[in-house]
Coordinates of C-alpha atoms and ligand atoms in Angstrom, one line a residue:
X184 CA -55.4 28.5 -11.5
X185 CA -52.3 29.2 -9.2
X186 CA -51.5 26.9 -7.4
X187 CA -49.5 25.5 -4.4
X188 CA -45.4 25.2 -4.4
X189 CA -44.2 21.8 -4.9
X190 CA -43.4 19.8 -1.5
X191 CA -45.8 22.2 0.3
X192 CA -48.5 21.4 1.9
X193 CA -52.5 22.9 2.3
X194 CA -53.5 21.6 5.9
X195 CA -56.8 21.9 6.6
X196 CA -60.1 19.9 7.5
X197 CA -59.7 16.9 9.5
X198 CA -55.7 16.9 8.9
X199 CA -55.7 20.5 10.6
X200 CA -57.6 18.7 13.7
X201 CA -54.6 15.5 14.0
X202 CA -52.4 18.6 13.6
X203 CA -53.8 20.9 16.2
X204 CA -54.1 17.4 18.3
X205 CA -50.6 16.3 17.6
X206 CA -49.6 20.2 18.6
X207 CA -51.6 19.8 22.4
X208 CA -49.7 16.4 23.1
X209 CA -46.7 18.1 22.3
X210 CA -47.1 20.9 24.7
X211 CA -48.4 18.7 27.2
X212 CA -45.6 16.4 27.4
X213 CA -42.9 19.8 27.3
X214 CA -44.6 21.2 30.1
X215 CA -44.2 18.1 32.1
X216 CA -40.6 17.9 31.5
X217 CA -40.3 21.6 31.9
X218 CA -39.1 23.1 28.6
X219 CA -40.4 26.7 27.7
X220 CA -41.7 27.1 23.9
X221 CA -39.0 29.4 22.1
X222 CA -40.2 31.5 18.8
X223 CA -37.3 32.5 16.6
X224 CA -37.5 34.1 13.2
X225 CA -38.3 32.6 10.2
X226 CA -35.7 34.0 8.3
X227 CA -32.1 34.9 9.8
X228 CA -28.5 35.8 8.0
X229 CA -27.3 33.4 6.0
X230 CA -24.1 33.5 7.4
X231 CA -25.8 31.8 10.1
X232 CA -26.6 28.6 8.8
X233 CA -23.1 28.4 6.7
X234 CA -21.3 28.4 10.1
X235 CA -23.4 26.5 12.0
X236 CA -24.6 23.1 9.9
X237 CA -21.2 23.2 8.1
X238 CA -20.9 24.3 4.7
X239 CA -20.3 20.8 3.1
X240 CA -23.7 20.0 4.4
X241 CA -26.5 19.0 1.2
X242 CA -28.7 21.2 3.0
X243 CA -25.9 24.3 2.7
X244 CA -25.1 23.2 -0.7
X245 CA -27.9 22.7 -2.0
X246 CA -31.3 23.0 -0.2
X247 CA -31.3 26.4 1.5
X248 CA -33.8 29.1 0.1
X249 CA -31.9 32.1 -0.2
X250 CA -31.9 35.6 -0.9
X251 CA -31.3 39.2 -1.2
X252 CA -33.6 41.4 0.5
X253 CA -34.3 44.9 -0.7
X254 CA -32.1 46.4 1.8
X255 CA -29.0 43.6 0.2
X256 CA -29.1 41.4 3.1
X257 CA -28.3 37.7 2.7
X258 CA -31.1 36.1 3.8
X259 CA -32.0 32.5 4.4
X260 CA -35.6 30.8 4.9
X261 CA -34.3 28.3 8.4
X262 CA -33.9 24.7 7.2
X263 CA -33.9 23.9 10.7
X264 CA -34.3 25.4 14.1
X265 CA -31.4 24.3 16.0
X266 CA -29.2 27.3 14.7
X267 CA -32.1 30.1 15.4
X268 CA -32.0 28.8 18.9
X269 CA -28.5 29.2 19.5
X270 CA -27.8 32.7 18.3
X271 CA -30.6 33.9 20.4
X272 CA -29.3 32.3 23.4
X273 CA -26.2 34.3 22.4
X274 CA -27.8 37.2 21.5
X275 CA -30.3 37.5 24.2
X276 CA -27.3 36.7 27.1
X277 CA -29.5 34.0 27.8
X278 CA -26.2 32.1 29.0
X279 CA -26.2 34.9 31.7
X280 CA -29.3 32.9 33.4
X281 CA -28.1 31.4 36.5
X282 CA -31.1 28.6 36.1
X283 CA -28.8 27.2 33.5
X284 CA -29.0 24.6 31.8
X285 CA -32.3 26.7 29.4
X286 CA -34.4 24.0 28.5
X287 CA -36.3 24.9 25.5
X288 CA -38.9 23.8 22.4
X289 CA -39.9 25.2 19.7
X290 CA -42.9 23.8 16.6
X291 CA -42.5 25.8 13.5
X292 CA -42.4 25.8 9.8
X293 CA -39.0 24.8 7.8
X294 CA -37.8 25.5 4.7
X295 CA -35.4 22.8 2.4
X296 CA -35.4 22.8 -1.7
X297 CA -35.2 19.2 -2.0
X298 CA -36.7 16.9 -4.2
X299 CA -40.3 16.7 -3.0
X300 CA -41.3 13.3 -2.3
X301 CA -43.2 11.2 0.1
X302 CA -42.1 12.0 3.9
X303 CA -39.6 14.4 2.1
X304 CA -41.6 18.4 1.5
X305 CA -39.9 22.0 1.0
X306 CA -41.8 23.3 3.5
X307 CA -41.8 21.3 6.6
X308 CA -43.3 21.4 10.2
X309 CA -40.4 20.6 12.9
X310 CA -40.9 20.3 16.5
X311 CA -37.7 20.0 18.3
X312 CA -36.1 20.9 21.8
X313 CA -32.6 21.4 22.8
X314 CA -31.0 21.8 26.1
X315 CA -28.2 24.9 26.6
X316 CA -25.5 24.9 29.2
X317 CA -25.4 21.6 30.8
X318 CA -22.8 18.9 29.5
X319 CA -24.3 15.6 31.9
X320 CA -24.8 12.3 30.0
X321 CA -28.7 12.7 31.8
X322 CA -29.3 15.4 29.3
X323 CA -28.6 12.9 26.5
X324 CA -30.7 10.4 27.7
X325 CA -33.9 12.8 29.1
X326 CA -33.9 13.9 25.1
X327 CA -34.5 11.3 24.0
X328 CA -36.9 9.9 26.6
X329 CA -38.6 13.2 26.0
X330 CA -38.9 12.3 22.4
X331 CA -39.8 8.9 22.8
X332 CA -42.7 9.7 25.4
X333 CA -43.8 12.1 22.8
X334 CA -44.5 9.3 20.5
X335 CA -45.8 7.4 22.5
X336 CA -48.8 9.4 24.3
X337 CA -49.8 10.0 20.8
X338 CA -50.1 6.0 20.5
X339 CA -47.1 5.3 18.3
X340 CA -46.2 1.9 19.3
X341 CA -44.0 0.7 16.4
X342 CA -40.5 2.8 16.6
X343 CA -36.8 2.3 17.2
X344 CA -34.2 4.8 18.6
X345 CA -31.2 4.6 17.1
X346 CA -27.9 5.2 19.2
X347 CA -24.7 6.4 18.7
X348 CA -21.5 8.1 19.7
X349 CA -19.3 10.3 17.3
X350 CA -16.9 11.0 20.8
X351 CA -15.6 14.3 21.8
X352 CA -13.1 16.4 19.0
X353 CA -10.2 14.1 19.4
X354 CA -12.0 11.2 18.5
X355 CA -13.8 12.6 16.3
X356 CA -10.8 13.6 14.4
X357 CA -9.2 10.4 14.5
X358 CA -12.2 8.7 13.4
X359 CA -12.4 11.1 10.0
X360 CA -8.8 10.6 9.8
X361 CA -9.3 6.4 9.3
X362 CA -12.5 7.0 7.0
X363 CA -10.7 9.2 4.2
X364 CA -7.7 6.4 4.7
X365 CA -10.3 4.0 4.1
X366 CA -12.5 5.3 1.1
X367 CA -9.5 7.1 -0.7
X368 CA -8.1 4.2 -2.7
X369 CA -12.0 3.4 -3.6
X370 CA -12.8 6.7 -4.7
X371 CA -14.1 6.0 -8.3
X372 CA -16.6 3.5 -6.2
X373 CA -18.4 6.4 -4.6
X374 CA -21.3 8.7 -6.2
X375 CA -20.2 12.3 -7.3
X376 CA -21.9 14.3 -3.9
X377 CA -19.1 11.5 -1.7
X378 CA -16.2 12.2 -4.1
X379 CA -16.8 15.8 -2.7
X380 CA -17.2 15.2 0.7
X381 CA -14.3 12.9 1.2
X382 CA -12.0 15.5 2.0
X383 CA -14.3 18.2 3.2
X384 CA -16.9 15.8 5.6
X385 CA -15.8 12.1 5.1
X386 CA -18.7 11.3 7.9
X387 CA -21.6 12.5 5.4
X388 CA -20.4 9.6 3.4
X389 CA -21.9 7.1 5.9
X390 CA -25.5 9.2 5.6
X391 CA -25.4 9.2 1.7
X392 CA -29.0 8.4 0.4
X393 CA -27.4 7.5 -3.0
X394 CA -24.6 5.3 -1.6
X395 CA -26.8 4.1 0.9
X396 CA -26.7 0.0 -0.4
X397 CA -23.0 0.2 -1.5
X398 CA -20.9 -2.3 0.9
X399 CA -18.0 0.1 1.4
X400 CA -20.1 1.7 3.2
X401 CA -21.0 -0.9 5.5
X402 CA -18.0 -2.4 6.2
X403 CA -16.3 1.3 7.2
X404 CA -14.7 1.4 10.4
X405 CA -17.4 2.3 12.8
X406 CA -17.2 5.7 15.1
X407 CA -17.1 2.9 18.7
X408 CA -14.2 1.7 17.7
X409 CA -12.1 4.9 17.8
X410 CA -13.8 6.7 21.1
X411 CA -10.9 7.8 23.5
X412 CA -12.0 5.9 27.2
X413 CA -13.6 9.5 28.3
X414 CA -16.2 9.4 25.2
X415 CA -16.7 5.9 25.9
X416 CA -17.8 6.6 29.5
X417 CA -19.4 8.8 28.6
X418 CA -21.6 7.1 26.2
X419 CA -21.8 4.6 28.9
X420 CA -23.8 6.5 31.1
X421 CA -25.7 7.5 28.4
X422 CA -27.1 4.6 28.1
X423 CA -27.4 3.8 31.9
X424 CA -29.7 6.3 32.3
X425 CA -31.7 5.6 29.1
X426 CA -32.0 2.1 31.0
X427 CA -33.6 3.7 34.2
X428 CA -36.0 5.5 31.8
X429 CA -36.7 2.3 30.4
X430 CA -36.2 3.6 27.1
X431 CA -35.3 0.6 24.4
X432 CA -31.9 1.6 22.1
X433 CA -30.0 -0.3 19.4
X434 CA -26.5 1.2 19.1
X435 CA -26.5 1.8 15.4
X436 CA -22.5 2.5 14.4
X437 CA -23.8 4.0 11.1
X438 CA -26.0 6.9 12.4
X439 CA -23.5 10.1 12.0
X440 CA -26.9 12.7 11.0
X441 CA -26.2 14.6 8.3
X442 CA -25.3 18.0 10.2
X443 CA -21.6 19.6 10.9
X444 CA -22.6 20.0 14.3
X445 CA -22.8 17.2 16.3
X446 CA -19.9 15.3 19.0
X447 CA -20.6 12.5 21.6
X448 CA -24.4 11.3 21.4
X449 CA -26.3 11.4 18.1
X450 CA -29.5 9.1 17.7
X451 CA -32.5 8.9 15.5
X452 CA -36.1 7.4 15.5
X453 CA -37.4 5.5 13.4
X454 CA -41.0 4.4 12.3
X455 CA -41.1 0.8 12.2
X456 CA -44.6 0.4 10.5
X457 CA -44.7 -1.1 6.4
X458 CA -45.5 1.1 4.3
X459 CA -43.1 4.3 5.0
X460 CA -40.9 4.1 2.8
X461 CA -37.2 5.0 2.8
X462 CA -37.9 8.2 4.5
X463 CA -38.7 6.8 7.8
X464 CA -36.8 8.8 10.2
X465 CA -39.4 10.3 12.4
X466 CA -36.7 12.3 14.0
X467 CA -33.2 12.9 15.4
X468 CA -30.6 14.7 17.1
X469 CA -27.8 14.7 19.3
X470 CA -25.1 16.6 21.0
X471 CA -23.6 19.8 19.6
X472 CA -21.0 21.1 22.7
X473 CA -19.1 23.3 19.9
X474 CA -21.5 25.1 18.3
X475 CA -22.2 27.9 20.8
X476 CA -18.8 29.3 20.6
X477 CA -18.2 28.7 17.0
X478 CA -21.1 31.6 16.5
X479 CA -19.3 34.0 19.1
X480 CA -21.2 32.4 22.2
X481 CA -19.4 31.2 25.2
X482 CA -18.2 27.7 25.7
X483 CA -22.1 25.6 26.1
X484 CA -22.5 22.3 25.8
X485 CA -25.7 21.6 24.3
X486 CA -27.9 18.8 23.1
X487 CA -31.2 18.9 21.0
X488 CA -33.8 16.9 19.0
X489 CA -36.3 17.8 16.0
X490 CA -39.1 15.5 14.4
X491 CA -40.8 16.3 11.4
X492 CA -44.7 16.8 12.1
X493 CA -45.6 15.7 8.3
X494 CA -43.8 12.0 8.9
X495 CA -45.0 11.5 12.7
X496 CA -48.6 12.0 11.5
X497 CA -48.0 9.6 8.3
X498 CA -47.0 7.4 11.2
X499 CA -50.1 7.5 13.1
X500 CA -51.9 7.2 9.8
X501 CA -50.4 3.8 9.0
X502 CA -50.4 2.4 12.7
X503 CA -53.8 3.3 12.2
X504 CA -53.5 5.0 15.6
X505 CA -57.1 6.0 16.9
X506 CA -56.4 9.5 18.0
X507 CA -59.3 11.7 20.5
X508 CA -60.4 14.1 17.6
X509 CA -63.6 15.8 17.7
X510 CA -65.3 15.4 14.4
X511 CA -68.9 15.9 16.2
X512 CA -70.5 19.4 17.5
X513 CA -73.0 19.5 20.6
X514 CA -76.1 21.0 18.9
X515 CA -77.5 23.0 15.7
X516 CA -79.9 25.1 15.7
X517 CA -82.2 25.5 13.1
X518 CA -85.1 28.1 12.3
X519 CA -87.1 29.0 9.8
X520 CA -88.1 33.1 10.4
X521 CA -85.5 36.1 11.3
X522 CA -87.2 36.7 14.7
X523 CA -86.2 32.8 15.2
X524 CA -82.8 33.4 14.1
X525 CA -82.3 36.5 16.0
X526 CA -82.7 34.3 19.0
X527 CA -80.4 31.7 17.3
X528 CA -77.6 34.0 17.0
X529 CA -78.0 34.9 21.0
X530 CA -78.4 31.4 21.8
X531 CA -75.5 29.9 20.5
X532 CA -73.4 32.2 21.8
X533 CA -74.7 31.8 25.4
X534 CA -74.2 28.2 24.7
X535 CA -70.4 28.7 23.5
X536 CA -69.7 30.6 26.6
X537 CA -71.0 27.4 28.1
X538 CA -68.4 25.6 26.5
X539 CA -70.4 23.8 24.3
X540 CA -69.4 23.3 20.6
X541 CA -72.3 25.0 18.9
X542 CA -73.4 25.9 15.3
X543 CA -76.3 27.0 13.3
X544 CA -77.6 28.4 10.0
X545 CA -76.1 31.1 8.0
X546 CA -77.6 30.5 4.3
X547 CA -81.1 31.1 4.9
X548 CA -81.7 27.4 3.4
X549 CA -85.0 25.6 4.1
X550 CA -85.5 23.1 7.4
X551 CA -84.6 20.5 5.3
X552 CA -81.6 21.6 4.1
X553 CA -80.8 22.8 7.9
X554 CA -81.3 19.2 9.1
X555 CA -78.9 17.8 6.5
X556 CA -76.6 20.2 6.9
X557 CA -76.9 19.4 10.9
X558 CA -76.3 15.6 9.4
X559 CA -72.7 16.7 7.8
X560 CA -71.8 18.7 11.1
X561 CA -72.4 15.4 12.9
X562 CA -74.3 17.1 15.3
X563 CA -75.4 15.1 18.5
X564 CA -78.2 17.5 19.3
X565 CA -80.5 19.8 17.2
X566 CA -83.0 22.3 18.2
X567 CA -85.4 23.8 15.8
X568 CA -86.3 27.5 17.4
X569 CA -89.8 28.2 17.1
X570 CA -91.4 31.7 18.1
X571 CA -94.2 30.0 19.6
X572 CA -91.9 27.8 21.9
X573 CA -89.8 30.4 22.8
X574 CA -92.3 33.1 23.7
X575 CA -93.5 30.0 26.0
X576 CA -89.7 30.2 27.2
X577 CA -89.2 26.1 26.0
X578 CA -87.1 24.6 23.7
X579 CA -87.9 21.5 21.5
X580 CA -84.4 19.3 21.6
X581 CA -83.9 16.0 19.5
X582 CA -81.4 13.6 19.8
X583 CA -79.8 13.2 16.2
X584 CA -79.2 9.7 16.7
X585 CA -82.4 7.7 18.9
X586 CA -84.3 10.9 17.1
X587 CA -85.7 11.3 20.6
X588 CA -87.4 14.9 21.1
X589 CA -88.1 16.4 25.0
X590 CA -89.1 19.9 25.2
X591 CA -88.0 21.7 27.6
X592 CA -87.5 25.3 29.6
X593 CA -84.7 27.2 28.2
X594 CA -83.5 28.2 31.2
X595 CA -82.4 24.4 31.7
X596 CA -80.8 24.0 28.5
X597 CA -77.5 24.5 29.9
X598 CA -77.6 22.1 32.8
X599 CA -80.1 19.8 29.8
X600 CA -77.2 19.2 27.7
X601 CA -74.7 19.3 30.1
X602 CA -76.4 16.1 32.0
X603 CA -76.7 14.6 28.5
X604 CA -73.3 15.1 27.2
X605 CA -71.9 14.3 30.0
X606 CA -69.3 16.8 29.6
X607 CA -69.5 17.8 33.3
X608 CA -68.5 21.6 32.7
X609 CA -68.2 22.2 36.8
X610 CA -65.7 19.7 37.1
X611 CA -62.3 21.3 35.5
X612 CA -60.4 18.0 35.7
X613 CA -62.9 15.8 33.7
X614 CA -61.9 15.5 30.7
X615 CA -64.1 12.9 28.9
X616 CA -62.1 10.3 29.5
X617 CA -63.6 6.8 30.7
X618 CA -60.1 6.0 32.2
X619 CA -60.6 7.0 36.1
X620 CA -56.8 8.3 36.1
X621 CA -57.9 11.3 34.9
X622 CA -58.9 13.0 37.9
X623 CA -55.5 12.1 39.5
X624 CA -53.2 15.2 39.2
X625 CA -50.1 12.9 39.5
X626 CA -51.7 10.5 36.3
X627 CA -49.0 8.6 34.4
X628 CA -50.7 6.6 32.2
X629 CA -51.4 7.0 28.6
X630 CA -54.9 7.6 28.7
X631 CA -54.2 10.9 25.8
X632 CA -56.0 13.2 28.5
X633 CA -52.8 14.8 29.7
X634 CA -54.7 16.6 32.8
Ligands
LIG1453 P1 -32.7 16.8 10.8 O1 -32.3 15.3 10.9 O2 -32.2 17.5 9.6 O3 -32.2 17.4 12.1 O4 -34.3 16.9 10.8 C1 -35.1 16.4 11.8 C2 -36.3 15.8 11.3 O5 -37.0 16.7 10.5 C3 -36.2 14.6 10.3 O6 -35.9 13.4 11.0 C4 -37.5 14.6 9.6 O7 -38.5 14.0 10.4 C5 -37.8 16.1 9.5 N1 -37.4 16.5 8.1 C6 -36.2 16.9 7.7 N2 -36.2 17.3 6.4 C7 -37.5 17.1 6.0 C8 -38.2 17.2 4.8 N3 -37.6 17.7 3.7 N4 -39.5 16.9 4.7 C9 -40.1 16.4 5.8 N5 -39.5 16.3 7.0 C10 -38.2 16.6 7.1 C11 -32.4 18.7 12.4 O8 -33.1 19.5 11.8 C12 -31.6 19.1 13.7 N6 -31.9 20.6 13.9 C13 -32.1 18.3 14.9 C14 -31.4 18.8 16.1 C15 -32.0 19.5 17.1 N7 -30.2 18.5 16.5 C16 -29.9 19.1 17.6 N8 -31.0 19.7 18.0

């Protein structure tokens, strides 16, 4: 039998309907904050993600999927989308755009050869935003708002944002400067990946999985202490607008991410629930102001976020978050001749254009079978279509649950199990939900309708 790639994942069933769910919040919440979905390739030069996550990255090292395609192109599967995005602001001029700064998010598929374990796949789902062309401290903090109120519409309750500031290039440099100072003479204390990266990326040393209990890591000097007084006030407002959006912060000194790319803000979320793991960084980001020109851009400051889909729905799975999946259709039909399921067919359709969710028999299997299969579907209504009935123009309807039966004229069936479903089809705002907000167009509460 063939069968899947390790750390990739089959999707499907009720996983594919907290997916597709997870998906809708997502778009819902974009839309709100005005960010326009962005689909870049799949696979792009591999030159691109050599210069743009910094080749003494483990995911450059080690945990890219490259190569050669038939034409002898260096090819890379994207480990992330942040670099995508950026060379086709570049190459689509989009910097030209006088509605600058481009607010943009993207929800796509990922590739990194790791080590599969939990929370930690080959192929991964990202969804992620970033913000081109605008340098003000409010574009820090409405990221991570953004991301935040993500979480939180889906129900998440039990997270923590992680803050920090790695300052502009000066401090930066200063700050990598007092690092390889202060690991050098400890060297022979550090595992084989950090002996590498002490010259070449001394700040990966802080993110090191391996090295991650080891003391000398946490008593290294910490990036706060060696911002210049405009990264500092910078990071200030940062977080005085994180305050207005009532966002809650910890200033974490030993969140560096483990990408070449970032200055000033970087931050990550974490689940908070047991039972995660070590792996529990839902998602994180920061500020990348360099990386634009570095790939031949102009001069843009920039700042983005990605979560992994696969973790934020293991999240929701152990807060036991109760999430508005349908798992229940409106009605099955059932019959037992082809005259009866002629009228079946052109039934359920008419129904479907209704908007209800509708289904009926395809096997040929006997009415009992049909009513157990009607069972599985969860079906809230059934009909059984008689020849008799219909040439009378009625319907027979039960109520799977109370079992109650009415019969009634099929030209009512429509407004029949609209009434009794409740689902209101001529009112475009209601969406189901018991919570009155949701006829209010201006709605801010959390009620998961997102109308
Ligand atoms: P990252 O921290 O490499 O950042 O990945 C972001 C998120 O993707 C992680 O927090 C995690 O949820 C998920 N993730 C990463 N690797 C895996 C994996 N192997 N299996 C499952 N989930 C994974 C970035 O990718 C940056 N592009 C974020 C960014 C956007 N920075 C600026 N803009």
């Amino acid at each position: 039998m063939i069968q899947k790639q390790k750390g990739c994942n089959d999707i499907y069933g009720k996983d594919a309907k907290i997916w597709k769910y997870i998906d809708s919040v997502i778009d819902a919440v974009m839309e709100k904050y005005n960010y326009t979905y962005i689909r870049t390739p799949l696979i792009e030069a591999t030159e691109l993600f050599h210069r743009t996550i910094g080749t003494s990255t483990d995911i450059v090292t080690k945990e890219t999927y490259d190569f050669t395609d038939r034409g002898g192109r260096k090819i890379t599967l994207r480990p992330e989308g942040t670099a995508g995005v950026v060379r086709s602001f570049i190459e689509n001029k989009m910097y030209g755009d006088a509605s600058l700064p481009l607010k943009v998010y993207y929800n796509g598929t990922m590739y990194r050869y790791e080590r599969p374990q939990s929370g930690r796949d080959r192929e991964l789902t990202q969804f992620g935003m970033e913000i081109l062309g605008s340098d003000d401290p409010l574009c820090d903090a409405e990221i991570i708002s953004l991301a935040v109120n993500i979480y939180q519409m889906l129900g998440l309750k039990e997270i923590k944002v992680n803050i920090n500031s790695l300052g502009d290039d000066a401090s930066r440099l200063k700050y990598r400067e007092e690092l390889i100072k202060y690991f050098k003479p400890h060297i022979n204390d550090l595992c084989e990946d950090c002996k590498e990266r002490l010259e070449k990326n001394p700040l990966r040393i802080l993110d090191c999985k391996v090295d991650a209990e080891n003391p000398l890591l946490k008593n290294a000097p910490k990036t706060l202490d060696y911002l210049n007084e405009e990264s500092r006030d910078r990071f200030e407002k940062v977080q005085e607008y994180l305050d207005i959006f009532q966002v809650k912060y910890e200033i974490n000194p030993n969140i560096v991410r483990g990408l070449d790319y970032y200055n000033h803000t970087v931050f990550e979320i974490e689940a908070k629930v047991s039972g995660f793991g070590s792996n529990n960084v839902l998602g994180g980001g920061g500020r990348y102001n360099g990386l634009c020109k570095q790939l031949g851009g102009p001069d843009t400051p920039c700042i983005g976020f990605a979560c992994g889909i696969g973790r934020l729905k293991t999240a929701l799975e152990l807060e036991k978050v109760k999430l508005p999946i349908t798992e229940t259709i409106d009605l099955f039909l059932l019959y037992v001749n082809d005259e009866e399921k002629k009228y079946a067919a052109y039934l359920s359709q008419e129904l479907r254009l209704a908007g209800f969710i509708v289904d009926t028999e395809y096997n040929n299997r006997s009415l009992k079978a049909q009513f157990k299969q009607a069972d599985r579907l969860q079906a809230k209504y059934t009909a059984v279509l008689n020849s008799t009935d219909l040439n009378n123009n009625e319907i027979k309807i039960k109520n799977n649950k109370t079992k109650e039966e009415e019969i009634i004229s099929l030209d009512a069936i429509i407004y029949y199990l609209d009434e009794k479903l409740n689902t209101n089809l001529d009112d475009e705002d209601e969406c189901g939900c018991e919570d009155e907000c949701c006829t209010d167009d201006h709605c801010d509460k959390n009620c998961h309708c997102h109308h």
